[in-house]
XYZ file of C-alpha atoms in Angstrom:
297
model
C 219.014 17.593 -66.548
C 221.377 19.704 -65.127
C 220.740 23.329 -65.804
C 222.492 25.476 -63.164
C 226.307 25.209 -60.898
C 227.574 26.950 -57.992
C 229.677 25.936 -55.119
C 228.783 26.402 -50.935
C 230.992 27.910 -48.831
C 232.039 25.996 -45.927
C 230.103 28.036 -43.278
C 226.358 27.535 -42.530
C 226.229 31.945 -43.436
C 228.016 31.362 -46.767
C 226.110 28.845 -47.566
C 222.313 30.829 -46.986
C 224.055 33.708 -49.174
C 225.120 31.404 -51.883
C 221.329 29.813 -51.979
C 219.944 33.179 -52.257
C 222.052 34.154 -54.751
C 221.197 31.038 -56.867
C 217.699 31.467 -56.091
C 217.790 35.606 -57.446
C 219.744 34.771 -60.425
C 216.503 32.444 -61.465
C 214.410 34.683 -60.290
C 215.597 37.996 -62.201
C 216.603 36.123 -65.347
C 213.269 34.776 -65.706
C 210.456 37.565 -64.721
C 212.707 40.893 -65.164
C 210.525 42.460 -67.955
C 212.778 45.245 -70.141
C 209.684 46.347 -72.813
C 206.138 45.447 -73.087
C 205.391 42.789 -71.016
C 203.515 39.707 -72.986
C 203.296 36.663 -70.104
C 203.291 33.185 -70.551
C 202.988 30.231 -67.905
C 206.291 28.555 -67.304
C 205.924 25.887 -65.394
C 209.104 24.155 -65.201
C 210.302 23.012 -61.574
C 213.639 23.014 -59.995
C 215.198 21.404 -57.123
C 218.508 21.954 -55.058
C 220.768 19.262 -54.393
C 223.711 19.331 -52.250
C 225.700 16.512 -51.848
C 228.884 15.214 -49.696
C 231.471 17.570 -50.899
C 229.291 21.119 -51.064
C 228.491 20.968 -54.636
C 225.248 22.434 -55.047
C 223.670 21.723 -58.637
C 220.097 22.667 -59.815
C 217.850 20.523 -62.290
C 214.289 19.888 -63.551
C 214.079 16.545 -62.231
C 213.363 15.249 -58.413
C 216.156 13.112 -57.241
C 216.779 12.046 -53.770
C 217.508 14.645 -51.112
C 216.440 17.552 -53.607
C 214.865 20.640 -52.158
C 212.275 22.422 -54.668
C 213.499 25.816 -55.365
C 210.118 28.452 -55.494
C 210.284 30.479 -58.841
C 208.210 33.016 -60.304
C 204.939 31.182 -62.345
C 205.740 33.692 -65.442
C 208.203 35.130 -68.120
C 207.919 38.325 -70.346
C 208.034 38.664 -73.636
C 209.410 42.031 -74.800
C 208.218 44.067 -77.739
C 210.391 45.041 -80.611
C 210.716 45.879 -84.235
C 212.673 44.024 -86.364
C 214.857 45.834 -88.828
C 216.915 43.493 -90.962
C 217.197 39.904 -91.244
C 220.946 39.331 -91.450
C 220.697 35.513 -91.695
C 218.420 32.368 -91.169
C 219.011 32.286 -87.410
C 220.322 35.954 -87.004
C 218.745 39.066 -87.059
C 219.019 42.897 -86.198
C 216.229 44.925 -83.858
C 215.530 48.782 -84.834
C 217.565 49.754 -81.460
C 220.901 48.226 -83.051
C 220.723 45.023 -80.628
C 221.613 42.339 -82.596
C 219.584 38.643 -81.767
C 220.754 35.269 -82.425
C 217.619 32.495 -82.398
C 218.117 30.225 -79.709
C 217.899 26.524 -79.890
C 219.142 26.353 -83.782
C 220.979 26.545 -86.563
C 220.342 27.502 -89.929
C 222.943 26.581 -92.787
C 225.544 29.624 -93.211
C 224.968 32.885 -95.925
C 227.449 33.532 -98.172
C 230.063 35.898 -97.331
C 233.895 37.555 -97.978
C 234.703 35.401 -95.083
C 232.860 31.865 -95.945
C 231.564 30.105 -98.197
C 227.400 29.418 -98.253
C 226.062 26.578 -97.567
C 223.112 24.565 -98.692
C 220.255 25.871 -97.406
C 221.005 29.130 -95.682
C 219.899 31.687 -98.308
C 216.309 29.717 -98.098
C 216.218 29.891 -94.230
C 217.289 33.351 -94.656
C 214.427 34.567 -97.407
C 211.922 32.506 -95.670
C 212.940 34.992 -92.374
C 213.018 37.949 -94.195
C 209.449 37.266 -95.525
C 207.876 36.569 -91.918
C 210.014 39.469 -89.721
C 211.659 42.049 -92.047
C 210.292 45.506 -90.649
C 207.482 43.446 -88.206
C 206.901 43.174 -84.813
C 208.033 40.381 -82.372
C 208.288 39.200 -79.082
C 211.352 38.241 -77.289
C 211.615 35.487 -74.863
C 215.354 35.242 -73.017
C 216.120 31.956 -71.306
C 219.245 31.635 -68.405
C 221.183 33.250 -70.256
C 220.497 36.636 -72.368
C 223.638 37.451 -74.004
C 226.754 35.291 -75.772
C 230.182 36.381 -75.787
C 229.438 38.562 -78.924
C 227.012 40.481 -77.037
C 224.190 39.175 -79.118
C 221.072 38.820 -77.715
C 219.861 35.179 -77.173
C 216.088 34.727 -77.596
C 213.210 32.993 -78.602
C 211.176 34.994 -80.784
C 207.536 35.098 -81.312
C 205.030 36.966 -83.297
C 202.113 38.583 -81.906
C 199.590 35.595 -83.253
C 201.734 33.545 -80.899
C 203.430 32.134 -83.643
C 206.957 30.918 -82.459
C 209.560 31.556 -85.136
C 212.551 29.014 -83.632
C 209.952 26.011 -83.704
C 208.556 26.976 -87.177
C 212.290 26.999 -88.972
C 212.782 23.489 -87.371
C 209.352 22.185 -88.418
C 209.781 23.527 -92.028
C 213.134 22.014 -92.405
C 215.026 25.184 -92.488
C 217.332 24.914 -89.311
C 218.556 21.537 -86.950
C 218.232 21.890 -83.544
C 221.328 23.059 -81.402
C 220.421 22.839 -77.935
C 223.135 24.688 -75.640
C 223.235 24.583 -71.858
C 221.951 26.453 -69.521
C 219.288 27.393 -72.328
C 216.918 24.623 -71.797
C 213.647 26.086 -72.535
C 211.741 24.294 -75.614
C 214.174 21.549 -75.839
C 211.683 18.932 -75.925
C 209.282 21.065 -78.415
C 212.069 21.073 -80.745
C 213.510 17.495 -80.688
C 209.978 16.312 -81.495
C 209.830 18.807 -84.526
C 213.272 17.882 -85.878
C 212.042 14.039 -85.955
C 208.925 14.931 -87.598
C 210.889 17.002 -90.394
C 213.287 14.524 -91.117
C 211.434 11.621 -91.152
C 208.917 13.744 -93.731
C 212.765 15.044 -95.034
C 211.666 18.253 -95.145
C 214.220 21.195 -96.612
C 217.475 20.394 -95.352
C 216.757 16.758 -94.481
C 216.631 15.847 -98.024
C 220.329 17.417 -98.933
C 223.164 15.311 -99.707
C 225.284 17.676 -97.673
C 223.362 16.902 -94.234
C 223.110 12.745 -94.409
C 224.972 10.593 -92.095
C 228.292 9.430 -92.901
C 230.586 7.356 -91.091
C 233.231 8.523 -88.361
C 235.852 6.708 -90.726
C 234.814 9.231 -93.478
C 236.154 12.589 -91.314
C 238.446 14.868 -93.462
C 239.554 17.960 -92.811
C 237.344 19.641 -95.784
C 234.098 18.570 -93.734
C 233.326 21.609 -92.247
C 230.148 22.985 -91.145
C 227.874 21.182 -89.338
C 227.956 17.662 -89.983
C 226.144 13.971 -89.280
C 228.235 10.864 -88.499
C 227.920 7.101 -87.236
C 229.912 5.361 -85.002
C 230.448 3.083 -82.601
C 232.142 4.349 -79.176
C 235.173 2.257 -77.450
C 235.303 3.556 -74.669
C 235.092 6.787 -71.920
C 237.804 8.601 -70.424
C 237.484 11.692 -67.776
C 239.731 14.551 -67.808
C 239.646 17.325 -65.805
C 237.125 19.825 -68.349
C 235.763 16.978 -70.491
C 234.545 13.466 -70.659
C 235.420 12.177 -73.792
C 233.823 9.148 -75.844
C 236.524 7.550 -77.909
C 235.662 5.749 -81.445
C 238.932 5.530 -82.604
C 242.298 6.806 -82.144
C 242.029 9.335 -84.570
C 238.039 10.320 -83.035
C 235.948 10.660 -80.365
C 234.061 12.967 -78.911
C 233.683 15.295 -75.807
C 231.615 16.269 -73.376
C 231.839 19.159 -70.943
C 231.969 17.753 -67.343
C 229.441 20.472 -65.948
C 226.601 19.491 -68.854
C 227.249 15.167 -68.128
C 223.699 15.635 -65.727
C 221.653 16.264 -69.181
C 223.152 12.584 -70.406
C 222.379 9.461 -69.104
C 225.506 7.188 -68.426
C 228.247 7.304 -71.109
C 229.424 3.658 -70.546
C 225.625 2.877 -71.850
C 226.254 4.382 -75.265
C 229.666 2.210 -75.505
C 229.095 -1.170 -78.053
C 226.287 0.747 -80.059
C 225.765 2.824 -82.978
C 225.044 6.426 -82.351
C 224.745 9.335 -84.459
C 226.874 12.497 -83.585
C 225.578 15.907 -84.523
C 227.429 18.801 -84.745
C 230.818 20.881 -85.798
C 234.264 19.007 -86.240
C 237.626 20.253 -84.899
C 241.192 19.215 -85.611
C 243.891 18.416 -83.468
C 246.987 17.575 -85.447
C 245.770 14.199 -86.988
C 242.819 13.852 -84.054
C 239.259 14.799 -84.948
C 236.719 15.530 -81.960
C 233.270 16.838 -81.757
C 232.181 19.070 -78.631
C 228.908 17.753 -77.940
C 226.103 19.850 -75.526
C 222.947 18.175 -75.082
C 221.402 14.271 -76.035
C 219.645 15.951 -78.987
C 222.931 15.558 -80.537
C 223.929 12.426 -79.294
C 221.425 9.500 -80.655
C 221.254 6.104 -80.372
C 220.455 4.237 -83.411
């Protein structure tokens, strides 16, 4: 899977700048300790490919002609207090910073702005029991901040205990896996299955079964399961798209397509589509990140 972009330049000195850069940004992301320092063996490998045209594109996985990239062995955790709990998936440290769990999603809180759904005040008590006022660790992935300037972590407590894995394996939150933030993945898939095959929490709500793609309204909003059975595949310039119908499909971003295997291989069967819907006058399309949310039934 495909967890890292950049471009060469078209001289040979461009080119050993752009590597190094690549091979920093790794580098700093993952050993730059900013607190207390709690270390843990990452072992992941990653490999350079360059192919005809000068794209270079980094991944986990050996493929012909890749290069292994050296990394550091070790990440940080970094010590903190927590001071509120502001939802299931969300919370706020004692020096303001606020943290967003990564790897899931919990059902939404009530608020002036939306309505709650089912679920999220139990993800969100069950929080507030384990981290309101306590200390945790926080482990960053590629990326440390979203466009709100919340922090994106996992988060652990000091028995070890990690907090993003135990909300999936309780049933509290689904998995929502988003590029370049890799880390865990396969932890997490396997505890999904397990909690809703047991249908644990949320798995056993009538809001969060499967429905058909035919059943899409605009009032389904929220995250959502459907089945369906994909067409066909058509490339634009940003995003791949797998078309159902004419009124649905869904898309795929064009730099994330290395995480999936072919899309041609999903077309003729039944899949399962997790995720948010959007609306295009009377189109409906799913934006779709990682296979977790993309299943073959």
């Amino acid at each position: 899977m495909i967890i890292y972009r950049g471009m060469s330049g078209l001289q040979k000195k461009t080119d050993q700048a752009m590597r190094m850069q690549h091979i920093k940004f790794f580098s700093c992301v993952l050993a730059i300790s900013l607190g207390l320092p709690f270390q843990t063996v990452f072992s992941t490998e990653i490999f350079r490919v360059e192919d005809a045209s000068g794209r270079v594109t980094y991944s986990d996985k050996a493929t012909d002609g890749a290069k292994p990239v050296q990394l550091p062995d070790r990440v940080y955790r970094h010590l903190h207090r927590v001071k509120k709990v502001y939802d299931g998936d969300t919370l706020v440290l004692e020096n303001g910073k606020r943290v967003r769990l990564l790897g899931v999603n919990t059902p939404e809180i009530e608020s002036r702005h939306r309505a709650g759904e089912p679920g999220g005040k139990l993800a969100k008590t069950w929080l507030q029991k384990r981290l309101q006022g306590r200390k945790v660790y926080l482990e960053y992935d590629l990326e440390k901040q979203d466009k709100y300037r919340r922090l994106l972590a996992h988060v652990f407590l000091p028995d070890g205990k990690h907090i993003n894995l135990e909300l999936i394996k309780n049933g509290l939150a689904f998995v929502s896996i988003m590029p370049p933030n890799l880390r865990h993945a396969d932890q997490f898939e396997l505890a999904q299955k397990l909690a809703e095959q047991s249908k644990l929490g949320i798995w056993r709500l009538p809001r969060y079964q499967a429905q058909a793609l035919t059943a899409i309204t605009s009032d389904n909003r929220g995250w959502r399961r459907y089945t369906g059975v994909p067409q066909s595949v058509q490339q634009k310039k940003r995003f791949t798209y797998l078309i159902f119908s004419n009124q649905t499909n869904i898309r795929i971003d064009n730099d994330h397509l290395g995480h999936f295997p072919d899309l041609e291989s999903y077309l003729g069967k039944t899949v399962e589509i997790r995720g948010w819907v959007s609306r295009r006058s009377d189109k409906f399309s799913m934006q779709i990140r990682h296979p977790s949310a993309l299943i073959r039934l």
